[in-house]
Amino acid sequence: MGYEMGEKTFSELFIEKGLLLTACFSILIILVIVAFILIQGFPAFQDYGFLNFIFGMDWAPDSNQYGVFTMIVGSLEVTLLALLMAVPLSILCSIFMAEVARDNVRKFLQPVIQTLAGIPSVVYGFFGLCVIVPAVRTLFKDTFGGNGQSIFTASVLLGSMILPTIIGIAESAIRAVPERYYQGALALGATHERAVFLTVVPAAKSGIMAGIVLGIGRAIGETMAVIMVAGNQARMPKGIFQGIR
């Protein structure tokens, strides 16, 4: 019995140290990547200037102009507009799947959403270039002008890309709320809708926020799909129907 307990303790210790080593190795890789980027970029910052790089308005490598401020503003505008479109729809969809939908509907929707999460970004970009851009050009050209490649188009495409991420995490967070919260709200006289929206959803807000943060991470870091539909124009945007980079 003592040998078995000792062997079990050794295996648990081995797993614990192995997981710790793996976590430390992952952190080390991130630090090495950050150090490599800083070391390689430091000479350029010395020659051109960090503030000129961040707040410069002109991007013209042929003329040694490397200002990225217009790109930063464009990225933030696309991300924020995509979140305004995606977050309410994602939360409502996750509530529907977790608290309203029947089992057969849920079993149909879950694999569909998971499939959407696994589609490569270049496929989304090609779809946006062939479908969304012509639709936006047809609908808004007479009113706002432009050729369809704009902040609005990129936001619609980006919002659809981050939907599966937010929905999956938000649904899991809502399902993790103890059933007694919901039953207690019903016992106090709340309707099903009030119990869900005023008791269950607030209890799951930390998990929902985690899903939103991961959605922001994917939105702000997306490149291929956005560059195909955003217009690729390094300028300060004057409206959501103008192209940006």
Tab-separated table of C-alpha atoms in Angstrom:
chain	number	residue	atom	x	y	z
A	1	MET	CA	0.000	0.000	0.000
A	2	GLY	CA	2.838	2.391	0.840
A	3	TYR	CA	4.481	1.655	-2.538
A	4	GLU	CA	1.249	2.397	-4.394
A	5	MET	CA	0.769	5.657	-2.530
A	6	GLY	CA	4.379	6.625	-3.209
A	7	GLU	CA	4.035	5.815	-6.904
A	8	LYS	CA	0.827	7.838	-7.149
A	9	THR	CA	2.466	10.778	-5.411
A	10	PHE	CA	5.410	10.615	-7.804
A	11	SER	CA	3.154	10.552	-10.855
A	12	GLU	CA	1.140	13.502	-9.588
A	13	LEU	CA	4.346	15.401	-8.851
A	14	PHE	CA	5.675	14.584	-12.325
A	15	ILE	CA	2.491	15.865	-13.983
A	16	GLU	CA	2.465	19.002	-11.841
A	17	LYS	CA	6.081	19.865	-12.653
A	18	GLY	CA	5.553	19.018	-16.310
A	19	LEU	CA	2.593	21.374	-16.577
A	20	LEU	CA	4.557	24.090	-14.769
A	21	LEU	CA	7.466	23.632	-17.155
A	22	THR	CA	5.141	23.817	-20.154
A	23	ALA	CA	3.550	27.023	-18.873
A	24	CYS	CA	6.950	28.608	-18.235
A	25	PHE	CA	8.118	27.570	-21.704
A	26	SER	CA	5.066	29.205	-23.280
A	27	ILE	CA	5.742	32.440	-21.395
A	28	LEU	CA	9.405	32.268	-22.430
A	29	ILE	CA	8.448	31.960	-26.098
A	30	ILE	CA	6.261	35.077	-25.842
A	31	LEU	CA	9.070	37.023	-24.157
A	32	VAL	CA	11.560	35.910	-26.830
A	33	ILE	CA	9.185	37.051	-29.592
A	34	VAL	CA	8.696	40.454	-27.918
A	35	ALA	CA	12.462	40.849	-27.391
A	36	PHE	CA	13.172	39.909	-31.021
A	37	ILE	CA	10.688	42.486	-32.324
A	38	LEU	CA	12.079	45.207	-30.054
A	39	ILE	CA	15.698	44.453	-30.963
A	40	GLN	CA	14.983	44.361	-34.683
A	41	GLY	CA	12.815	47.480	-34.585
A	42	PHE	CA	14.993	49.628	-32.319
A	43	PRO	CA	17.401	50.797	-35.086
A	44	ALA	CA	14.437	51.905	-37.203
A	45	PHE	CA	12.973	53.831	-34.281
A	46	GLN	CA	16.351	55.478	-33.728
A	47	ASP	CA	16.561	56.643	-37.336
A	48	TYR	CA	12.931	57.598	-37.923
A	49	GLY	CA	11.685	58.278	-34.407
A	50	PHE	CA	9.124	56.380	-32.364
A	51	LEU	CA	6.693	59.298	-32.145
A	52	ASN	CA	6.974	59.945	-35.872
A	53	PHE	CA	6.193	56.281	-36.490
A	54	ILE	CA	3.169	56.188	-34.166
A	55	PHE	CA	1.696	59.635	-34.899
A	56	GLY	CA	2.853	60.121	-38.463
A	57	MET	CA	0.027	60.725	-40.950
A	58	ASP	CA	1.830	59.645	-44.125
A	59	TRP	CA	2.737	56.118	-45.217
A	60	ALA	CA	4.973	56.267	-48.295
A	61	PRO	CA	7.950	53.872	-48.067
A	62	ASP	CA	9.324	55.159	-51.385
A	63	SER	CA	9.677	58.591	-49.766
A	64	ASN	CA	10.855	57.235	-46.380
A	65	GLN	CA	7.548	58.111	-44.723
A	66	TYR	CA	6.397	55.462	-42.246
A	67	GLY	CA	3.615	56.997	-40.192
A	68	VAL	CA	1.029	54.445	-39.055
A	69	PHE	CA	-1.396	56.672	-37.170
A	70	THR	CA	-4.015	56.457	-39.925
A	71	MET	CA	-3.778	52.650	-39.812
A	72	ILE	CA	-4.170	52.612	-36.037
A	73	VAL	CA	-7.268	54.816	-36.231
A	74	GLY	CA	-8.707	52.690	-39.046
A	75	SER	CA	-8.091	49.481	-37.108
A	76	LEU	CA	-9.794	50.853	-34.003
A	77	GLU	CA	-12.787	52.134	-35.967
A	78	VAL	CA	-13.311	48.805	-37.728
A	79	THR	CA	-12.939	46.900	-34.460
A	80	LEU	CA	-15.352	49.094	-32.493
A	81	LEU	CA	-17.992	49.063	-35.226
A	82	ALA	CA	-17.663	45.288	-35.574
A	83	LEU	CA	-18.148	44.905	-31.812
A	84	LEU	CA	-21.239	47.133	-31.894
A	85	MET	CA	-22.695	44.800	-34.500
A	86	ALA	CA	-21.536	41.471	-33.075
A	87	VAL	CA	-21.781	41.742	-29.272
A	88	PRO	CA	-25.567	42.244	-28.888
A	89	LEU	CA	-26.314	39.570	-31.489
A	90	SER	CA	-23.826	37.167	-29.904
A	91	ILE	CA	-25.221	37.581	-26.387
A	92	LEU	CA	-28.816	37.179	-27.556
A	93	CYS	CA	-27.884	34.091	-29.561
A	94	SER	CA	-26.060	32.550	-26.600
A	95	ILE	CA	-29.070	33.218	-24.344
A	96	PHE	CA	-31.348	31.613	-26.907
A	97	MET	CA	-29.175	28.510	-27.179
A	98	ALA	CA	-28.662	28.148	-23.439
A	99	GLU	CA	-32.099	29.003	-22.060
A	100	VAL	CA	-34.713	29.046	-24.824
A	101	ALA	CA	-33.931	26.662	-27.695
A	102	ARG	CA	-35.138	23.065	-27.667
A	103	ASP	CA	-32.568	20.280	-27.663
A	104	ASN	CA	-32.966	19.468	-31.353
A	105	VAL	CA	-32.532	23.135	-32.316
A	106	ARG	CA	-29.489	23.453	-30.067
A	107	LYS	CA	-27.920	20.301	-31.500
A	108	PHE	CA	-28.334	21.769	-34.975
A	109	LEU	CA	-27.004	25.247	-34.162
A	110	GLN	CA	-23.930	24.248	-32.171
A	111	PRO	CA	-22.066	22.431	-34.985
A	112	VAL	CA	-23.013	25.215	-37.408
A	113	ILE	CA	-21.472	27.847	-35.116
A	114	GLN	CA	-18.395	25.693	-34.519
A	115	THR	CA	-17.986	25.308	-38.281
A	116	LEU	CA	-18.132	29.078	-38.727
A	117	ALA	CA	-15.367	29.453	-36.141
A	118	GLY	CA	-13.125	27.086	-38.097
A	119	ILE	CA	-13.417	28.741	-41.517
A	120	PRO	CA	-10.085	30.352	-42.562
A	121	SER	CA	-10.002	34.124	-42.674
A	122	VAL	CA	-9.039	34.186	-46.353
A	123	VAL	CA	-12.304	32.379	-47.149
A	124	TYR	CA	-14.225	35.034	-45.222
A	125	GLY	CA	-12.301	37.693	-47.122
A	126	PHE	CA	-13.083	36.137	-50.501
A	127	PHE	CA	-16.769	35.884	-49.554
A	128	GLY	CA	-16.777	39.523	-48.464
A	129	LEU	CA	-15.053	40.622	-51.675
A	130	CYS	CA	-17.492	38.728	-53.902
A	131	VAL	CA	-20.742	39.202	-51.954
A	132	ILE	CA	-20.644	41.924	-49.283
A	133	VAL	CA	-18.660	44.524	-51.240
A	134	PRO	CA	-20.990	44.455	-54.294
A	135	ALA	CA	-24.039	44.528	-52.000
A	136	VAL	CA	-22.762	47.571	-50.089
A	137	ARG	CA	-21.792	49.288	-53.342
A	138	THR	CA	-25.253	48.711	-54.781
A	139	LEU	CA	-27.143	49.780	-51.657
A	140	PHE	CA	-25.159	52.848	-50.565
A	141	LYS	CA	-23.319	54.175	-53.616
A	142	ASP	CA	-25.994	56.718	-54.522
A	143	THR	CA	-26.246	57.960	-50.929
A	144	PHE	CA	-22.695	57.800	-49.574
A	145	GLY	CA	-20.561	57.054	-52.640
A	146	GLY	CA	-17.555	54.780	-52.625
A	147	ASN	CA	-16.893	51.464	-54.313
A	148	GLY	CA	-18.104	49.213	-51.496
A	149	GLN	CA	-14.687	48.662	-49.916
A	150	SER	CA	-14.995	50.604	-46.692
A	151	ILE	CA	-15.005	50.620	-42.902
A	152	PHE	CA	-18.630	49.531	-42.889
A	153	THR	CA	-17.962	46.538	-45.148
A	154	ALA	CA	-14.949	45.448	-43.118
A	155	SER	CA	-16.945	45.801	-39.891
A	156	VAL	CA	-19.800	43.656	-41.199
A	157	LEU	CA	-17.348	40.959	-42.267
A	158	LEU	CA	-15.310	41.179	-39.061
A	159	GLY	CA	-18.446	41.098	-36.918
A	160	SER	CA	-19.550	37.872	-38.571
A	161	MET	CA	-16.103	36.393	-37.957
A	162	ILE	CA	-16.083	37.051	-34.204
A	163	LEU	CA	-19.685	35.909	-33.651
A	164	PRO	CA	-18.793	32.204	-33.092
A	165	THR	CA	-16.077	33.056	-30.541
A	166	ILE	CA	-18.316	35.227	-28.371
A	167	ILE	CA	-21.344	32.937	-28.729
A	168	GLY	CA	-19.439	29.807	-27.678
A	169	ILE	CA	-17.884	31.313	-24.566
A	170	ALA	CA	-20.988	33.263	-23.533
A	171	GLU	CA	-23.188	30.178	-23.868
A	172	SER	CA	-20.790	28.136	-21.718
A	173	ALA	CA	-20.776	30.895	-19.097
A	174	ILE	CA	-24.581	31.032	-18.992
A	175	ARG	CA	-24.825	27.250	-18.691
A	176	ALA	CA	-22.350	27.320	-15.801
A	177	VAL	CA	-24.693	29.450	-13.655
A	178	PRO	CA	-26.219	27.233	-10.938
A	179	GLU	CA	-29.810	26.189	-11.609
A	180	ARG	CA	-30.872	27.445	-8.170
A	181	TYR	CA	-30.412	31.044	-9.361
A	182	TYR	CA	-33.040	30.555	-12.020
A	183	GLN	CA	-35.353	28.548	-9.755
A	184	GLY	CA	-35.058	31.135	-6.992
A	185	ALA	CA	-36.042	33.929	-9.379
A	186	LEU	CA	-39.096	31.941	-10.474
A	187	ALA	CA	-40.010	31.273	-6.846
A	188	LEU	CA	-39.992	35.036	-6.209
A	189	GLY	CA	-42.519	35.558	-8.990
A	190	ALA	CA	-40.294	36.406	-11.964
A	191	THR	CA	-41.257	35.285	-15.437
A	192	HIS	CA	-38.946	33.089	-17.483
A	193	GLU	CA	-37.623	36.062	-19.447
A	194	ARG	CA	-37.013	38.205	-16.354
A	195	ALA	CA	-35.330	35.308	-14.552
A	196	VAL	CA	-32.967	34.798	-17.480
A	197	PHE	CA	-32.147	38.435	-18.237
A	198	LEU	CA	-32.092	39.800	-14.677
A	199	THR	CA	-30.645	36.832	-12.767
A	200	VAL	CA	-28.864	34.279	-14.938
A	201	VAL	CA	-27.176	36.629	-17.403
A	202	PRO	CA	-25.789	39.020	-14.727
A	203	ALA	CA	-24.413	36.004	-12.861
A	204	ALA	CA	-22.554	34.964	-16.032
A	205	LYS	CA	-21.211	38.435	-16.844
A	206	SER	CA	-17.568	37.530	-16.132
A	207	GLY	CA	-17.651	34.698	-18.659
A	208	ILE	CA	-19.514	36.848	-21.178
A	209	MET	CA	-16.893	39.572	-20.791
A	210	ALA	CA	-14.168	36.992	-21.356
A	211	GLY	CA	-15.816	36.050	-24.644
A	212	ILE	CA	-16.033	39.709	-25.664
A	213	VAL	CA	-12.351	40.239	-24.848
A	214	LEU	CA	-11.380	37.237	-26.971
A	215	GLY	CA	-13.576	38.625	-29.742
A	216	ILE	CA	-11.730	41.948	-29.497
A	217	GLY	CA	-8.435	40.063	-29.722
A	218	ARG	CA	-9.447	38.355	-32.935
A	219	ALA	CA	-10.945	41.528	-34.397
A	220	ILE	CA	-7.961	43.786	-33.731
A	221	GLY	CA	-5.515	41.140	-34.989
A	222	GLU	CA	-7.328	40.130	-38.165
A	223	THR	CA	-5.471	41.032	-41.358
A	224	MET	CA	-6.216	38.993	-44.476
A	225	ALA	CA	-10.007	39.253	-44.527
A	226	VAL	CA	-10.044	42.949	-43.611
A	227	ILE	CA	-7.423	44.024	-46.140
A	228	MET	CA	-9.465	42.394	-48.917
A	229	VAL	CA	-12.609	44.443	-48.216
A	230	ALA	CA	-11.435	47.612	-46.424
A	231	GLY	CA	-10.038	49.394	-49.494
A	232	ASN	CA	-6.329	49.325	-48.505
A	233	GLN	CA	-6.054	53.129	-48.495
A	234	ALA	CA	-3.637	54.605	-45.957
A	235	ARG	CA	-5.559	57.761	-45.134
A	236	MET	CA	-7.567	59.227	-42.287
A	237	PRO	CA	-11.151	58.003	-42.784
A	238	LYS	CA	-13.824	60.674	-43.190
A	239	GLY	CA	-16.796	58.322	-42.905
A	240	ILE	CA	-17.666	54.673	-42.434
A	241	PHE	CA	-18.226	54.248	-46.171
A	242	GLN	CA	-14.680	55.341	-47.044
A	243	GLY	CA	-11.764	52.980	-47.566
A	244	ILE	CA	-8.993	52.574	-44.996
A	245	ARG	CA	-5.971	50.442	-44.276
